[in-house]
CSV table of C-alpha atoms in Angstrom, one decimal:
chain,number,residue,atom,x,y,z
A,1127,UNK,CA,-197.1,303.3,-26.2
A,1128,UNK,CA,-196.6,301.0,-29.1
A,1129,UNK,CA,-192.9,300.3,-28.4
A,1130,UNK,CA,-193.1,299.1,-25.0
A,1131,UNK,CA,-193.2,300.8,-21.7
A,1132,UNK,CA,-190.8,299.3,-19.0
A,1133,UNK,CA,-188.5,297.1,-20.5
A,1134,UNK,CA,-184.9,296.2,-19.6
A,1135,UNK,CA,-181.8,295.5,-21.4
A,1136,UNK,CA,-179.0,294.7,-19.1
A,1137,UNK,CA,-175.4,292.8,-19.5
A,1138,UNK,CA,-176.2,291.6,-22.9
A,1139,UNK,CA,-173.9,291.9,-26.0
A,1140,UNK,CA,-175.8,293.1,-29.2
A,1141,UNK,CA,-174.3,292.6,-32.5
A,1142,UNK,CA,-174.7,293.3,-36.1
A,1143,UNK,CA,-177.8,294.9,-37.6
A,1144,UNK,CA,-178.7,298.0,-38.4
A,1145,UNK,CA,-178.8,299.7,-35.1
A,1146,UNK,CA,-177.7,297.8,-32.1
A,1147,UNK,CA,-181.1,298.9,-29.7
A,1148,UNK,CA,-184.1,301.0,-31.5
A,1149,UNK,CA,-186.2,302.5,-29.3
A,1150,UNK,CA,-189.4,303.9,-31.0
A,1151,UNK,CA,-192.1,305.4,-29.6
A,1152,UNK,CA,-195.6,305.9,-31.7
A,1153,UNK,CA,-196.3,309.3,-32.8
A,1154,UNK,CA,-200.3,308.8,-32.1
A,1155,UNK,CA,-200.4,306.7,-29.1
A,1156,UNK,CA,-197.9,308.3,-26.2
A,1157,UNK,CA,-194.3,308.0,-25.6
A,1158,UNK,CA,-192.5,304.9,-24.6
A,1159,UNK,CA,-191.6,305.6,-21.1
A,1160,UNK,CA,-189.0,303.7,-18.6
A,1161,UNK,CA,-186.9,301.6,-20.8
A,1162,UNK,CA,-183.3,301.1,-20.1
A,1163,UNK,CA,-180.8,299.4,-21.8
A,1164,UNK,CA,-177.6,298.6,-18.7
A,1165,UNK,CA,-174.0,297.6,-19.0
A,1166,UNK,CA,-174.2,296.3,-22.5
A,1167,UNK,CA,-171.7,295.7,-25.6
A,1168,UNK,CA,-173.2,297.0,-28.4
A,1169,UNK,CA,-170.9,296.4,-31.4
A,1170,UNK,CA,-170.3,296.2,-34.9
A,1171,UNK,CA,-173.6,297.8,-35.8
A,1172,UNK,CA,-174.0,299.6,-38.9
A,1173,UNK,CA,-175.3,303.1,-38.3
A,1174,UNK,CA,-176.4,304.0,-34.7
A,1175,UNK,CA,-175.1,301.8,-31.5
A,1176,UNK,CA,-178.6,303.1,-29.6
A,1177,UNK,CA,-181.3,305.2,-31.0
A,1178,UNK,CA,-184.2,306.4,-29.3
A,1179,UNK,CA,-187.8,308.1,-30.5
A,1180,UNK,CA,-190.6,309.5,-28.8
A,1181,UNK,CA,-189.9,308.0,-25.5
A,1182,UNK,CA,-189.2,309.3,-22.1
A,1183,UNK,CA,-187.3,308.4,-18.8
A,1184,UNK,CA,-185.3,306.1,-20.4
A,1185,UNK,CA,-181.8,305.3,-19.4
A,1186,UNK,CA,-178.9,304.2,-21.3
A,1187,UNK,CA,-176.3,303.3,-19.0
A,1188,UNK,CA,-173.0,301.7,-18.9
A,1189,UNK,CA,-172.8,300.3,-21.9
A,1190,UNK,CA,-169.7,300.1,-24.0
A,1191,UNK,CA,-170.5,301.0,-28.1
A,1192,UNK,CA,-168.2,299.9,-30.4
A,1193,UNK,CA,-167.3,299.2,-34.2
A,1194,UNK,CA,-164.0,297.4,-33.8
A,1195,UNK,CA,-164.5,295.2,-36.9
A,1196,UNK,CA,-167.4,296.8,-39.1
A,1197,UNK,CA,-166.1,296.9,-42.6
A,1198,UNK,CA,-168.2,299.6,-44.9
A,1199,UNK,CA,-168.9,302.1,-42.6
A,1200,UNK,CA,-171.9,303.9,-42.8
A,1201,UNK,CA,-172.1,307.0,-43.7
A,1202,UNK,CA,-173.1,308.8,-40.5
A,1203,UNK,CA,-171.9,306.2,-37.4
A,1204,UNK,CA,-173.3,307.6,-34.1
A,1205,UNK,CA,-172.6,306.2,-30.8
A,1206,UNK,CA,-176.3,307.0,-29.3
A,1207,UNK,CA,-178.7,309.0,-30.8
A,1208,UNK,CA,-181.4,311.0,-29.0
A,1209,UNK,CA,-184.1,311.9,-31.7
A,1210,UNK,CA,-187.5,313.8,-32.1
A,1211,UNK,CA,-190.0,313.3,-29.3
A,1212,UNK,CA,-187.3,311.8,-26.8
A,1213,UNK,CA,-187.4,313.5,-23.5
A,1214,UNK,CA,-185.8,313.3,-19.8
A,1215,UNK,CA,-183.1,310.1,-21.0
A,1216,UNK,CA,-180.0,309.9,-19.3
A,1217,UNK,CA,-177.4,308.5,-21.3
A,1218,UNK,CA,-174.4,308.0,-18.9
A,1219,UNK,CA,-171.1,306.3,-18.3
A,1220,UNK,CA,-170.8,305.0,-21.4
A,1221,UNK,CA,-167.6,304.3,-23.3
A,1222,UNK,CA,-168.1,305.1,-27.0
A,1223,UNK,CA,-165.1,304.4,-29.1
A,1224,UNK,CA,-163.9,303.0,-32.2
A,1225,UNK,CA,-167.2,303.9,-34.7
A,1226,UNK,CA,-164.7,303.2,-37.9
A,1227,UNK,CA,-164.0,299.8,-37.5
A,1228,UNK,CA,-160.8,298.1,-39.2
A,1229,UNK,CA,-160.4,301.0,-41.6
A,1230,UNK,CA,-159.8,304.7,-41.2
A,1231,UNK,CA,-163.5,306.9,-42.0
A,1232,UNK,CA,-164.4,308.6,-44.5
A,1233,UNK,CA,-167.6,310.0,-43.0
A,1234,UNK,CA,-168.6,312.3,-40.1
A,1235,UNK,CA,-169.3,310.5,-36.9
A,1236,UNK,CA,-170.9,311.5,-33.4
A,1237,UNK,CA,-170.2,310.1,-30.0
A,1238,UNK,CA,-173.4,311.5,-28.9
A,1239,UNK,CA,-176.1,313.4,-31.0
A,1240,UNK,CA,-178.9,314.9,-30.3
A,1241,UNK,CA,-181.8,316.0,-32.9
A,1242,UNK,CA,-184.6,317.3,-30.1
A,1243,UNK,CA,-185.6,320.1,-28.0
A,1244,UNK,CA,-187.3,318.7,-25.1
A,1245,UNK,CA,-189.4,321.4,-22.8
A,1246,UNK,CA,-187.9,322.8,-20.0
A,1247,UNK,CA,-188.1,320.3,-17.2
A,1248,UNK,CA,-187.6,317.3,-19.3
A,1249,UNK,CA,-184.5,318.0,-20.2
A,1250,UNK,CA,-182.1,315.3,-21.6
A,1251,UNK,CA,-179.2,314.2,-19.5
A,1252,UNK,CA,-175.7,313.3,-20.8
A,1253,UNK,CA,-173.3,312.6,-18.3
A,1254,UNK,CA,-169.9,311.1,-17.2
A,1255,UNK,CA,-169.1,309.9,-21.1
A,1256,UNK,CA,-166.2,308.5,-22.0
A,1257,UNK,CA,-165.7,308.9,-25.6
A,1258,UNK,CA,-162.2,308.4,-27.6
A,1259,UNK,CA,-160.7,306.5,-30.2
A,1260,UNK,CA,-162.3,307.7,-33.5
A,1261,UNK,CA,-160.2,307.5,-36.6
A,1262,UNK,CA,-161.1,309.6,-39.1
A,1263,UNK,CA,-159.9,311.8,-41.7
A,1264,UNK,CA,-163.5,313.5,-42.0
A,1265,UNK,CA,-165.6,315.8,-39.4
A,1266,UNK,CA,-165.6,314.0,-36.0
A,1267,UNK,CA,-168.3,315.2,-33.2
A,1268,UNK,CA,-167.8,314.2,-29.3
A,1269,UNK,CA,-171.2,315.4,-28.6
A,1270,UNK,CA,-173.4,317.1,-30.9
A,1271,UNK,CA,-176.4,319.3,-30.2
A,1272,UNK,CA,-177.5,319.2,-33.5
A,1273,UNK,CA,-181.6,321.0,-32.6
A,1274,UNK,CA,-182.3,323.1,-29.6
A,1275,UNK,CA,-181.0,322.4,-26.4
A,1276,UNK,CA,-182.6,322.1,-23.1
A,1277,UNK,CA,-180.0,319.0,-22.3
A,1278,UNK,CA,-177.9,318.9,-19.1
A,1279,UNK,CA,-174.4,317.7,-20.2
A,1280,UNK,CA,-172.1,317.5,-17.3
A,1281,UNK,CA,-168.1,315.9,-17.0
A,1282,UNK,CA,-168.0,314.3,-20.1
A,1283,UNK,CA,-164.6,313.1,-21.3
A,1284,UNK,CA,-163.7,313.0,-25.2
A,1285,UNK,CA,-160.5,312.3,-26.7
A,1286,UNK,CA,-159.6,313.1,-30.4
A,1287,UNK,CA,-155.5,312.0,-30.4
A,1288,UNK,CA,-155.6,310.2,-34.0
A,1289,UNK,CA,-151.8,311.3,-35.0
A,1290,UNK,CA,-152.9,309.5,-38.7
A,1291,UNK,CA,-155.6,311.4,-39.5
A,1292,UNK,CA,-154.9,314.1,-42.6
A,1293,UNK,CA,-158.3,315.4,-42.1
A,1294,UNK,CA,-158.2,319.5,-42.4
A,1295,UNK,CA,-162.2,319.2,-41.2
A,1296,UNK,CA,-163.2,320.7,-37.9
A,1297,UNK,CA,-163.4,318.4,-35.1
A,1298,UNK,CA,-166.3,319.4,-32.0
């Protein structure tokens, strides 16, 4: 597909921008397939640590996802994002934490979010997570099946212990 088939991102930090790894597939042409992005830092990045489109067996792995210093934060931080057309990823053994950066949010954030229904037998696989440390006094999400379902989420760990938050929102 246009976005590159194959490809591998592995003990790298990624900062700033945007997003800190965009995968997108093309709509027309076929799905990315095989990517992986491996034991990375992905930090400070304004709206989505790793986002993925029309793509399949890819792997995100490892990697640590972080805003510890982002000032401004966006309105909608996620951690990894698994979007329309992505199908049989594995996002696993991540640590996602810290999405608010130096100041306490204002916004909703996700650990994990996904906005696809794959078919059965492509189902996308979160596992073994680790995510903690969000400070905010809005809506907070550890993972989020926001369309659908057909996603294998197995011994996940999220922590929501922010004693300073005076949100009254729901947390999930």
């Amino acid at each position: 597909g246009d976005g590159g088939n194959s490809n591998t991102v592995s003990n790298s930090t990624l900062n700033n921008g945007a997003n800190g790894y965009n995968l997108y597939g093309s709509t027309t042409v076929g799905l990315t397939t095989g990517n992986k992005v491996l034991n990375c830092l992905i930090k400070d990045f304004n709206v989505n640590g790793i986002i993925s489109f029309n793509s399949t067996n890819s792997e995100f792995t490892g990697n640590t996802i972080e805003r510890p210093t982002r000032v401004g934060a966006a309105s909608l931080p996620k951690g990894v994002i698994l979007a329309a057309g992505t199908q049989s990823a594995t996002v696993s053994y991540n640590k996602i934490r810290n999405l608010f950066g130096g100041a306490v949010g204002t916004a909703q954030g996700y650990g994990i979010q996904t906005t696809v229904n794959p078919a059965i037998g492509f189902e996308n696989r979160i596992i073994n997570n680790l995510i903690y440390q969000f400070a905010s006094n809005h809506q907070i999400y550890g993972i989020d099946i926001n369309v659908g379902g057909n996603a294998k989420i197995y011994h996940n760990t999220i922590v929501f212990d922010d004693l300073t938050s005076t949100s009254t929102q729901q947390t999930y």
